Coordinates of C-alpha atoms in Angstrom, one line a residue:
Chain Q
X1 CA -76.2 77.3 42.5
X2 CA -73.6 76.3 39.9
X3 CA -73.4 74.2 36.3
X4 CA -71.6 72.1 34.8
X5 CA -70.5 72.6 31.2
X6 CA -71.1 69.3 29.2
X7 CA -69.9 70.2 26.0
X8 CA -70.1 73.2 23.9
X9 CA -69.6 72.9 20.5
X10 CA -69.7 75.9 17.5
X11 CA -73.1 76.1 15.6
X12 CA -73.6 78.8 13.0
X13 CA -71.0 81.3 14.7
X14 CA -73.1 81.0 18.5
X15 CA -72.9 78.3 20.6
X16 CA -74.9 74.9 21.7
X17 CA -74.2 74.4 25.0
X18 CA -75.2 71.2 27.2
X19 CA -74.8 71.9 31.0
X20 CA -76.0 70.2 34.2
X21 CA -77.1 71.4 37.8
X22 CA -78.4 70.5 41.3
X23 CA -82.0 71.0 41.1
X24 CA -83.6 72.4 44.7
X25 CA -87.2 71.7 43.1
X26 CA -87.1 68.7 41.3
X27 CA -84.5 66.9 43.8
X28 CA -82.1 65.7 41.5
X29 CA -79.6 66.8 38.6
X30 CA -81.2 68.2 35.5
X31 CA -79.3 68.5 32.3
X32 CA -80.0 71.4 30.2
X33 CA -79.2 72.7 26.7
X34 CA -78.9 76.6 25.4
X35 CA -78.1 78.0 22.0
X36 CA -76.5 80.8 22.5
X37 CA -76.2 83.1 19.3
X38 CA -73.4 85.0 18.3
X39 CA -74.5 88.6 19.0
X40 CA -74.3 87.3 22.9
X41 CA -70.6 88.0 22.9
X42 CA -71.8 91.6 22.4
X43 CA -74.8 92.0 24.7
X44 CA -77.4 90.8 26.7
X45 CA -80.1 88.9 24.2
X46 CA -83.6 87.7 25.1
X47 CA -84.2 84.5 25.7
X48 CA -86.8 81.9 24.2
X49 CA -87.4 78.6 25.8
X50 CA -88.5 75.7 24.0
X51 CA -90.4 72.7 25.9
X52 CA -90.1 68.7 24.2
X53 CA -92.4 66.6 23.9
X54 CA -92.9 62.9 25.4
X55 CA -89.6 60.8 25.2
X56 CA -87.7 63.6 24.8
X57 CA -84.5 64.9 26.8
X58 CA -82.9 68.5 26.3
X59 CA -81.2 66.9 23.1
X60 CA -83.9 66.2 20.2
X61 CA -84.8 70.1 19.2
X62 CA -80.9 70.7 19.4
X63 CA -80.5 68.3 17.0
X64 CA -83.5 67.9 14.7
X65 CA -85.1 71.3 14.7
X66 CA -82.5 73.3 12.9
X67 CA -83.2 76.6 15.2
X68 CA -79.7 77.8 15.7
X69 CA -79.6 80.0 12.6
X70 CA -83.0 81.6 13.2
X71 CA -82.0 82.1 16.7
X72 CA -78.5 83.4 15.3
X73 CA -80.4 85.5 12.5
X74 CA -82.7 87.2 15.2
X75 CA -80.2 87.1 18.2
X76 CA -81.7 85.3 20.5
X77 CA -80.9 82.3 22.7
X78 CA -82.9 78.9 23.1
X79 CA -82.8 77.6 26.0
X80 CA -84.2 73.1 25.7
X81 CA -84.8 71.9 29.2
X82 CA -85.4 68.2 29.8
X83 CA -88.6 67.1 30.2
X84 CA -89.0 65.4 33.5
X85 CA -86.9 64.8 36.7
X86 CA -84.2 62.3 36.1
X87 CA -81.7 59.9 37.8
X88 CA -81.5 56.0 40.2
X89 CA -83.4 57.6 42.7
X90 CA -86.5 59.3 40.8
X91 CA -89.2 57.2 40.6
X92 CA -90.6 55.7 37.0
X93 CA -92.9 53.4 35.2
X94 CA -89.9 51.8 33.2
X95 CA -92.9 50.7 30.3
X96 CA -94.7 53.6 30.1
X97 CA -93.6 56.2 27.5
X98 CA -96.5 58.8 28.5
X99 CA -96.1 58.7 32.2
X100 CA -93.1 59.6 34.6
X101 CA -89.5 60.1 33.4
X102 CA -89.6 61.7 29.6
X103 CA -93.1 62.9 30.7
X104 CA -92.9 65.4 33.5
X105 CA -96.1 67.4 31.8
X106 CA -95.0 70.5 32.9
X107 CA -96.7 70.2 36.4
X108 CA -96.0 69.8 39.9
X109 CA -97.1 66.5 41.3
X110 CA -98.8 66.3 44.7
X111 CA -99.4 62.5 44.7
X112 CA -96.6 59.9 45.8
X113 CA -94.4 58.9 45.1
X114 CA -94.4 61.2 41.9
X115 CA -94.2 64.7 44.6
X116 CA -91.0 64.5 45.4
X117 CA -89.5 65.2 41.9
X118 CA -92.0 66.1 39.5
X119 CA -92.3 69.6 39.6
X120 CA -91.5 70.6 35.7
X121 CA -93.3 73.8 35.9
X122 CA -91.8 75.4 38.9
X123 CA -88.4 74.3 37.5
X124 CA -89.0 76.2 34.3
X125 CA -90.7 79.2 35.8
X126 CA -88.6 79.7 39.1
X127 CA -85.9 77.8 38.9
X128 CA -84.4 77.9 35.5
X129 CA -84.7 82.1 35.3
X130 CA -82.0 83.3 37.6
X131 CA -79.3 80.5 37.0
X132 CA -79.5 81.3 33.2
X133 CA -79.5 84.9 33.8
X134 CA -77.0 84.3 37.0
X135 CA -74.7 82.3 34.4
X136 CA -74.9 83.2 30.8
X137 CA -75.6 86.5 29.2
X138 CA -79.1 86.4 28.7
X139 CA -81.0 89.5 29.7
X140 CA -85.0 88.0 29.3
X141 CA -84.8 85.6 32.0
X142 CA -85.6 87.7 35.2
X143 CA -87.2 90.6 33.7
X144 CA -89.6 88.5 31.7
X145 CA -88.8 89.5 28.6
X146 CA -88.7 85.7 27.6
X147 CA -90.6 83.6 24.7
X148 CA -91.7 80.3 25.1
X149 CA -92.9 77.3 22.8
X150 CA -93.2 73.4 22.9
X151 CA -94.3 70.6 21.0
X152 CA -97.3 67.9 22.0
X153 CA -96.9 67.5 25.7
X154 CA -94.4 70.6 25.4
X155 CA -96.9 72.6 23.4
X156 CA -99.4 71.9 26.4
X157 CA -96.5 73.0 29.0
X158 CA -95.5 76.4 26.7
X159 CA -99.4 77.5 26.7
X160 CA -100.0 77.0 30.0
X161 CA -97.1 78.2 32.0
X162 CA -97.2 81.1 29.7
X163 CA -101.2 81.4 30.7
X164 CA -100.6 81.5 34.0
X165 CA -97.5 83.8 34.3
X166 CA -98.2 86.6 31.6
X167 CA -95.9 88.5 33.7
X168 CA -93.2 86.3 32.9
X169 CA -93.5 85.6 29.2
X170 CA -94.1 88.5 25.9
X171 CA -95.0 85.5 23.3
X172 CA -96.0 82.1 23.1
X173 CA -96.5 79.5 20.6
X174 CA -97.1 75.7 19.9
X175 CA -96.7 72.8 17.4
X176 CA -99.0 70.2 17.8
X177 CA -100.1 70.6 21.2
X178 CA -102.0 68.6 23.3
X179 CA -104.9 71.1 23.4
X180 CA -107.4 70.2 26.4
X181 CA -105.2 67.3 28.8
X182 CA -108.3 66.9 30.7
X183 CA -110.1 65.5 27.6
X184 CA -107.6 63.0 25.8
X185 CA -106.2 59.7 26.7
X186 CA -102.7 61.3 27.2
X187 CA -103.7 63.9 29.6
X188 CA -106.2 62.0 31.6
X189 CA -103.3 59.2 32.4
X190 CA -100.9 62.0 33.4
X191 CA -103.6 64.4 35.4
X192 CA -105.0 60.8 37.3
X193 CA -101.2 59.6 38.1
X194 CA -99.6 63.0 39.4
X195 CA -102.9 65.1 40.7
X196 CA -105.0 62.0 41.7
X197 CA -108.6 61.6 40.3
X198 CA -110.2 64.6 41.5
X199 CA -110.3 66.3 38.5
X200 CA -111.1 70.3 40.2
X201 CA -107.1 69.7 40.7
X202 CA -106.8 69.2 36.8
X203 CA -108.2 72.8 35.8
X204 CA -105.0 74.7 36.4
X205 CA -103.3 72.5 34.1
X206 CA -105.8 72.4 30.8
X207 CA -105.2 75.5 28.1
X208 CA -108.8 75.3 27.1
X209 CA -109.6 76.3 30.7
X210 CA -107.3 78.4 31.3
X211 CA -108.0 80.4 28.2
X212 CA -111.9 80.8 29.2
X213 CA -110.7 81.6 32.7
X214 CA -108.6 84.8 31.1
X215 CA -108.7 87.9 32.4
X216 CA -106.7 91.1 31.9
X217 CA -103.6 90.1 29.4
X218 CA -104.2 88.5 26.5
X219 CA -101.6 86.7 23.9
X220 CA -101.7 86.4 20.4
X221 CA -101.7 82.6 20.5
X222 CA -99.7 80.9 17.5
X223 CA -100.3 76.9 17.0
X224 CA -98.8 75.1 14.1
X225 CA -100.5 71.7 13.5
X226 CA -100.2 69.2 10.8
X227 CA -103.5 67.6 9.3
X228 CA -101.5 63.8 9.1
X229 CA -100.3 63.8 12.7
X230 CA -101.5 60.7 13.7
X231 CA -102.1 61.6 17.4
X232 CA -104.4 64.9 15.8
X233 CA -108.3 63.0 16.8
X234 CA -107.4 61.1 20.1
X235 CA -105.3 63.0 21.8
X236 CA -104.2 66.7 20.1
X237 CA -107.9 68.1 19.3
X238 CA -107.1 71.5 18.7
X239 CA -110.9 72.2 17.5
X240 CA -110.9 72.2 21.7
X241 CA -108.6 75.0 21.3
X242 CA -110.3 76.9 18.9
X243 CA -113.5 76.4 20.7
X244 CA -112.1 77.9 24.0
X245 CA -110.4 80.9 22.3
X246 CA -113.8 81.7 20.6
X247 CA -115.6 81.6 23.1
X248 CA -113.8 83.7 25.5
X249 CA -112.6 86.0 22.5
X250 CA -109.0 84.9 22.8
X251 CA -106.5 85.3 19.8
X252 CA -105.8 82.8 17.9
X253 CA -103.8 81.9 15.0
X254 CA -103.8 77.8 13.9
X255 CA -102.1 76.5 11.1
X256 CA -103.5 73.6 9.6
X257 CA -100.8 72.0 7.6
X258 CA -101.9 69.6 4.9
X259 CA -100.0 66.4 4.9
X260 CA -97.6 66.8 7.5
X261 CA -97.3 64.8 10.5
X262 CA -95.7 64.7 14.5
X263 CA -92.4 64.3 13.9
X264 CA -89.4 66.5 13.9
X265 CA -89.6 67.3 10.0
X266 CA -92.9 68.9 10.7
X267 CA -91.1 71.2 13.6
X268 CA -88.3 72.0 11.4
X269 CA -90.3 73.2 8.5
X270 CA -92.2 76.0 10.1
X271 CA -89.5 76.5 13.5
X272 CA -88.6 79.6 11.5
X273 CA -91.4 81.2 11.6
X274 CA -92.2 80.5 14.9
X275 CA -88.8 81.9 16.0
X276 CA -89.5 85.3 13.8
X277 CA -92.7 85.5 15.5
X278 CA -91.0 85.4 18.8
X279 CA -88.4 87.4 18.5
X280 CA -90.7 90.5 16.9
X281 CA -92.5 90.5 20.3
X282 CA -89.4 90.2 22.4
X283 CA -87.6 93.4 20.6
X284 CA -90.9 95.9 20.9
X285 CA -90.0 98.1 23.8
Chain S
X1 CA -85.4 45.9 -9.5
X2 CA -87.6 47.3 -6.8
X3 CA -87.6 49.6 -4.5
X4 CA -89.8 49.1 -1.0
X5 CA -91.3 52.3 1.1
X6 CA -90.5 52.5 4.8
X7 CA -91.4 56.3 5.4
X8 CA -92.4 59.4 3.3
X9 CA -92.8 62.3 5.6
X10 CA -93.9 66.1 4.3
X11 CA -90.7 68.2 4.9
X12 CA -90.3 71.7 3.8
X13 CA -93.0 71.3 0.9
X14 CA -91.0 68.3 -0.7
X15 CA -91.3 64.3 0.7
X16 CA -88.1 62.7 3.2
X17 CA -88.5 58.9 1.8
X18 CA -86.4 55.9 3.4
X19 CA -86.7 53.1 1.5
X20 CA -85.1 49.9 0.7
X21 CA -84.2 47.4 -2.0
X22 CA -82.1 44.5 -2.9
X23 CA -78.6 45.3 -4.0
X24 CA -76.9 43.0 -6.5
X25 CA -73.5 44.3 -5.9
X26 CA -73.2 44.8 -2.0
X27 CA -74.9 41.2 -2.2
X28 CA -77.7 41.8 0.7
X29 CA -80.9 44.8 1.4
X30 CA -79.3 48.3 1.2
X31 CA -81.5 51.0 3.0
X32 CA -81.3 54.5 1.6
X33 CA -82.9 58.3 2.1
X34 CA -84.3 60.5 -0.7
X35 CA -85.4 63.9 0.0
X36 CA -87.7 64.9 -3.3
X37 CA -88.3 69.1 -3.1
X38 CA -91.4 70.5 -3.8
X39 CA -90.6 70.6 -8.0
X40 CA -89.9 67.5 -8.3
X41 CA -94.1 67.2 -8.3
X42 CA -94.0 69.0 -11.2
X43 CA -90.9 68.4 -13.5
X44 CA -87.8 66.2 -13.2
X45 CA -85.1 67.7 -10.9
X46 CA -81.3 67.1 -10.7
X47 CA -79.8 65.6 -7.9
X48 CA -77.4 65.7 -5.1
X49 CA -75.6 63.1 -3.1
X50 CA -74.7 62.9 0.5
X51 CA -72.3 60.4 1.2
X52 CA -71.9 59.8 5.5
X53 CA -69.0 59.6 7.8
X54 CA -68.0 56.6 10.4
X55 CA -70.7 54.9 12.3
X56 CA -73.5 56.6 10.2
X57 CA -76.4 55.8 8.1
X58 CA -78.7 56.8 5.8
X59 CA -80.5 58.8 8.6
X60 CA -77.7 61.1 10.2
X61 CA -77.7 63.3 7.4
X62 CA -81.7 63.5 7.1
X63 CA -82.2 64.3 10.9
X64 CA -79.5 66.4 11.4
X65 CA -78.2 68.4 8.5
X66 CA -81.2 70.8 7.9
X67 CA -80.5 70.5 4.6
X68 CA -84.2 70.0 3.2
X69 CA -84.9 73.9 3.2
X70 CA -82.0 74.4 1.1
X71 CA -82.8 71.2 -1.4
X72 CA -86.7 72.9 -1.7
X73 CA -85.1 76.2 -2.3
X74 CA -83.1 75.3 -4.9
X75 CA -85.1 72.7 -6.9
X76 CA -82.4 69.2 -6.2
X77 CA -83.2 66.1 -4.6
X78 CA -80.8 64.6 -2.0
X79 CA -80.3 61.1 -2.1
X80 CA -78.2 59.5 1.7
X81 CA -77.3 56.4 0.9
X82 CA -76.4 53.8 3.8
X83 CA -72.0 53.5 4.5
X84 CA -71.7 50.2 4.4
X85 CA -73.5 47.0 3.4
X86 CA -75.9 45.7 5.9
X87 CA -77.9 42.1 7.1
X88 CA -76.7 39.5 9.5
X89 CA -74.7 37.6 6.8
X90 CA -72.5 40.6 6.2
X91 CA -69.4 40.6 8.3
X92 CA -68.3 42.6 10.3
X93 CA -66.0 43.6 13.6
X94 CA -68.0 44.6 16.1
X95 CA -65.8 46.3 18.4
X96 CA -64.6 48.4 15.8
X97 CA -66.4 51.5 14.7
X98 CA -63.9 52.2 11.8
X99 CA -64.0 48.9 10.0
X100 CA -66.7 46.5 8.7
X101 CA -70.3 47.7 9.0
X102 CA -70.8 51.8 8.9
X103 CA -67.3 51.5 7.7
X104 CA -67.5 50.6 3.9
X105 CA -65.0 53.6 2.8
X106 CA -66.4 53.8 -0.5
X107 CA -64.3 51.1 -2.2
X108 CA -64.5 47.8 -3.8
X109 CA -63.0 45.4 -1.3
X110 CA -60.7 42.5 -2.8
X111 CA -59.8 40.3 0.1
X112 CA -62.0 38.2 1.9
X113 CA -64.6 37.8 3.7
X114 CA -65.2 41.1 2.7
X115 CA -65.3 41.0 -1.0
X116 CA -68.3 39.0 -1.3
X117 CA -70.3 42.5 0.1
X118 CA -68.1 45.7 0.5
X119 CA -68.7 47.7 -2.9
X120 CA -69.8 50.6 -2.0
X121 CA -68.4 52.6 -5.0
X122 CA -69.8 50.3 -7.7
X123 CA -73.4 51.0 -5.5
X124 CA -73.5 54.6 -5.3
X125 CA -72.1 55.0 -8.9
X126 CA -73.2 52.6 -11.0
X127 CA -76.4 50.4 -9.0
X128 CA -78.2 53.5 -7.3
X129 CA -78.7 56.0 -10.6
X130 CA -80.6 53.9 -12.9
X131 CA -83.0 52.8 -9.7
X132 CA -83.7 56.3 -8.8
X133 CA -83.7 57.4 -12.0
X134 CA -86.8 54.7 -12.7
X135 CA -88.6 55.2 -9.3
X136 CA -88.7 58.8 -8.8
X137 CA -89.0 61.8 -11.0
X138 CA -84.9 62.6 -11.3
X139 CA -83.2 63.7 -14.4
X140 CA -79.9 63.9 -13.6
X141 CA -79.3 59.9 -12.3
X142 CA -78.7 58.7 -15.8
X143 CA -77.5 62.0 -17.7
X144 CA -74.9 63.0 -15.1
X145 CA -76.6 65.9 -13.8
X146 CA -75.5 65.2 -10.4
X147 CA -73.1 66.6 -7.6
X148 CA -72.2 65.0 -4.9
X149 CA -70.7 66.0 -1.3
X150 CA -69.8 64.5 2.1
X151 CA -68.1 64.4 5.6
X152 CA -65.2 62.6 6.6
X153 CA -64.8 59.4 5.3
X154 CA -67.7 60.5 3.1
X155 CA -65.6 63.4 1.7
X156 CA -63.0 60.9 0.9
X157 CA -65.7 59.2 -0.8
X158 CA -67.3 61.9 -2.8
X159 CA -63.7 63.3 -3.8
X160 CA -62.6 59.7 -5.1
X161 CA -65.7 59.1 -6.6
X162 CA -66.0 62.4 -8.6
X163 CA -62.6 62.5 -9.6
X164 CA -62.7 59.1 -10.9
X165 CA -66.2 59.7 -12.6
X166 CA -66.3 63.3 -13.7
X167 CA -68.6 62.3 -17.2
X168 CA -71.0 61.3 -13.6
X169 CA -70.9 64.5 -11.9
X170 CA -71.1 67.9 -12.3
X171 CA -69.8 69.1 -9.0
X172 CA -68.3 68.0 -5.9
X173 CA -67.9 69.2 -2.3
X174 CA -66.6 67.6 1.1
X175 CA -66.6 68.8 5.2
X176 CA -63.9 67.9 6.7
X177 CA -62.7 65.4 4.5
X178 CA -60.1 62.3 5.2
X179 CA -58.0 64.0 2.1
X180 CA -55.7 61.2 2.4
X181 CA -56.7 57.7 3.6
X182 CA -53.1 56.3 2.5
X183 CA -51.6 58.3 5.4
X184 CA -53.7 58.6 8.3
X185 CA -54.8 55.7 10.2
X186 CA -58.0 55.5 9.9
X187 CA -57.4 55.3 5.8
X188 CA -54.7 52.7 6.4
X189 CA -56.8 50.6 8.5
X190 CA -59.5 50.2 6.2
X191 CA -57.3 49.8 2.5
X192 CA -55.1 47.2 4.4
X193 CA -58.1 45.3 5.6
X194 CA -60.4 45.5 2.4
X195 CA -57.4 45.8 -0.2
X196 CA -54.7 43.9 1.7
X197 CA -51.1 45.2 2.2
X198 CA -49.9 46.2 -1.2
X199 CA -50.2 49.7 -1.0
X200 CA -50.0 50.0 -5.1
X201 CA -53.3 48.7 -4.7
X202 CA -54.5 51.8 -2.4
X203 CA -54.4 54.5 -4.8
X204 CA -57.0 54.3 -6.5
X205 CA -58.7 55.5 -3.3
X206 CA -56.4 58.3 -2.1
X207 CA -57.7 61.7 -3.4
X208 CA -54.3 63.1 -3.3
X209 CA -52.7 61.2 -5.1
X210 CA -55.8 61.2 -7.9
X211 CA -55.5 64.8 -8.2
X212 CA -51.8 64.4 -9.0
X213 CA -53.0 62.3 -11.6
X214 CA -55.8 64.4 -12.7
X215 CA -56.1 65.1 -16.8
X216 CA -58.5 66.5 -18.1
X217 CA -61.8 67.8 -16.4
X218 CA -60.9 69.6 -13.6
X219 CA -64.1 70.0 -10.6
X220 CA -63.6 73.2 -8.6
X221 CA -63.5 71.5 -5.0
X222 CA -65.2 73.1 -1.9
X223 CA -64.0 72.4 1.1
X224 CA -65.2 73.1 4.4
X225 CA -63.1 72.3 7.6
X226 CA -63.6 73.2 11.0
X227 CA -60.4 74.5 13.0
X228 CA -61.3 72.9 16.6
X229 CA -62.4 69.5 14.9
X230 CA -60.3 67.0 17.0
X231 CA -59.5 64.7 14.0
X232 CA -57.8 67.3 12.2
X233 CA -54.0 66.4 12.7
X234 CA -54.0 62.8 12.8
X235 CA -56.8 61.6 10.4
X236 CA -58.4 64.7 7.9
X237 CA -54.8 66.4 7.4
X238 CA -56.3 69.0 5.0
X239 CA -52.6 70.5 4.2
X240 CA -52.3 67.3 1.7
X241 CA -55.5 68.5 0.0
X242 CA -54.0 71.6 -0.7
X243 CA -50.3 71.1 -1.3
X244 CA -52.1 67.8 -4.2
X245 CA -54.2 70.7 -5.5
X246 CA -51.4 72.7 -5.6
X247 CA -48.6 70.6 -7.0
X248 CA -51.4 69.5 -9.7
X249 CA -52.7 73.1 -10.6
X250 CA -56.6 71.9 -9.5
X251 CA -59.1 74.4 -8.5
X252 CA -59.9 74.2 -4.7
X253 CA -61.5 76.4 -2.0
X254 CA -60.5 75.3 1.2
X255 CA -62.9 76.9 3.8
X256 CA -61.1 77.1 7.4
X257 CA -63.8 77.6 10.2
X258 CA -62.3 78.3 13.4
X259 CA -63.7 77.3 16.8
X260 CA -65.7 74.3 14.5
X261 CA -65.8 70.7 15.5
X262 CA -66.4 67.7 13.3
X263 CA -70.0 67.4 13.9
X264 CA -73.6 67.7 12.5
X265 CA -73.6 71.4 14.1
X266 CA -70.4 72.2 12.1
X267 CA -72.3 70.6 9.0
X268 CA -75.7 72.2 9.1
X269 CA -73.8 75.5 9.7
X270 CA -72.7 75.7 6.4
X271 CA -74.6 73.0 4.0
X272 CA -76.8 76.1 2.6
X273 CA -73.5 77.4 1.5
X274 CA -72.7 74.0 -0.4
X275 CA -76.1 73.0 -1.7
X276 CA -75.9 76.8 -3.5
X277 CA -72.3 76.0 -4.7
X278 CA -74.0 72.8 -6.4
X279 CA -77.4 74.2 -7.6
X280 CA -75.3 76.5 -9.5
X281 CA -72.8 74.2 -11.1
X282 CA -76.4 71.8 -11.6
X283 CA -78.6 74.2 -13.2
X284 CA -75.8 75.6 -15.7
X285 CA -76.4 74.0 -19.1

């Protein structure tokens, strides 16, 4: 497997990098972006991933989020993959913004004509690991000493690929997540169009069941949320989330932000914090 | 004169607020971004503005720069103004991103068609400050408690305009400034197309040749530059910046950054450097 440098470019003394690939999993090119920080031209650092939200390529956390000197204070790389399978030959609902390319969901499609290419979560846990640790220095990748966090649809994608690989991720976190896909407008469209409508094939890909169905590991859950995000009652509910990590005793930390909203500004305001919580987790041990 | 909201998003404690209004000396609407920090609820608090490069907006800056933790940290608002005048009656050259629209340089143009909208200097110094001054809790719009800064042609706008106006502002800064617009092409370009051929006319807008001229106040200028950015020889040709400043005895720091490029990563790396350098020049007195 080999990349393709797109452009690197200097960001507070590390460096962005854009890169693309053959993809065995999702059957086409992806593009990719990673922050490397600077203490990587000294050693191997852990690596964090971050998952976007709907509409979003690799690009708009690069941009907008203003990570690279947390992850260059801290010394650890960010790895931004696209969200879904892209290119001519991958099918799409050119009107839809919530369903096929920009929305992948972070989930592997078994109906057609979606399960030939949309298989976002094997891509991030199987396929991504070993060509960033094959390629870069980045030491977290294969041994699982690797943080992940998203945002809406990415938020949902960070909690529950980290839920079901514990073995593969020491922290996780969220901003603004879709809490419970099974019970919102978002997540019903997605789970109906890529799983079909049986929903007992829906389960593995809901936090709020996953986090009931918990056993053995537990993570110290942190989800940032702002009070004016306009997508909070219909489609975020993170009272689902609270309810699911109360009753099974999971830990929880939610941060109800008064007055802010969806959009990058909110991300940007607390990223830091997020990133600090991360990277304490990745250095014990 | 009034202002209309488009947006007012919570970022870092403070508000980001696009709004618009009708400009009498650009002749058409002019769009424009104010961050207010979290003070400004509570007292007046000086401000700072960002002037953008080629092709920008009032929105590059905002998305891109990260500079709202720095703004809340230190107590200033930021005010982005548009780069050129905008509206379908304005002209413009569509095929050329370096003239016309998202071109405006930051001069008063004399010939036509373009006189009749490209003032851009009369806008940011004399049309903006009383209007921000009267719709948002500022002090310094009126009183000349302001700085100002900005990249490329923008730093050839915030150099001009400072030295020109030093009873206006308090400090000045630039990124990878066009230091010279009389000898690089992009600068000839636009002062033969909005100031016709007759160079005399041209230096009034060449920040070399001002600081020659210089009596008086003296700013210290900061200067950031990146070593890789790829406009460097041809258009920015920082060595005229220094040999003006040094011919004319004036104060400058120029900051070389190797392995930088010209973008918004080179920008954000070091705008908490720059905001510092003007909260201190802003709060002194």
């Amino acid at each position: 497997m080999t990349i393709q440098i797109l452009s690197r470019v200097k960001s507070f003394g590390g460096w962005q990098i854009q890169f693309e690939h053959a993809s065995a999993v999702n059957n086409c090119t992806m593009r990719c972006s990673l922050y490397l920080p600077p203490q990587a031209e000294q050693h191997a650092v852990p690596l964090l991933y971050w998952l976007s939200g709907l509409t979003c390529s690799d690009e708009n956390f690069v941009q907008k989020a203003g990570a690279q000197q947390h992850a260059a204070m801290h010394g650890v790389a960010i790895v931004c993959p696209d969200t879904s399978p892209r290119g001519e030959q991958v099918p799409d609902v050119a009107e839809a913004y919530d369903f096929g390319k920009g929305a992948g969901f972070y989930l592997s499609a078994t109906q057609a004509p979606w399960a030939e290419h949309y298989h976002m979560d094997k891509y991030i846990c199987q396929e991504l690991p070993p060509l960033l640790q094959n390629e870069f220095a980045i030491e977290g990748a294969i041994d699982g000493r690797q943080g992940i966090m998203g945002h809406s649809m990415g938020g949902h994608g960070a909690l529950t690929l980290a839920l079901k690989n514990p073995q593969r991720y020491r922290s996780v976190s969220a901003f603004a997540p879709i809490a419970s896909p099974m019970n919102c407008p978002w997540g019903e469209k997605a789970l109906t169009g890529y799983l079909g409508a049986n929903r007992e094939t829906w389960f593995d890909y809901d936090s709020c069941h996953l986090i009931r169905q918990a056993s053995g590991h537990k993570f110290h859950l942190l989800v940032e949320q702002g009070m004016a995000d306009p997508f909070l009652k219909e489609q975020l509910k993170p009272e689902l989330l609270t309810a699911a990590c109360r009753a099974a005793d999971y830990p929880l930390t939610l941060n109800e932000r008064p007055d802010y909203d969806h959009s990058y500004f909110f991300i940007a305001s607390f990223i830091g914090e997020h990133i600090a919580f991360h990277a304490r987790q990745l250095a014990d041990g």
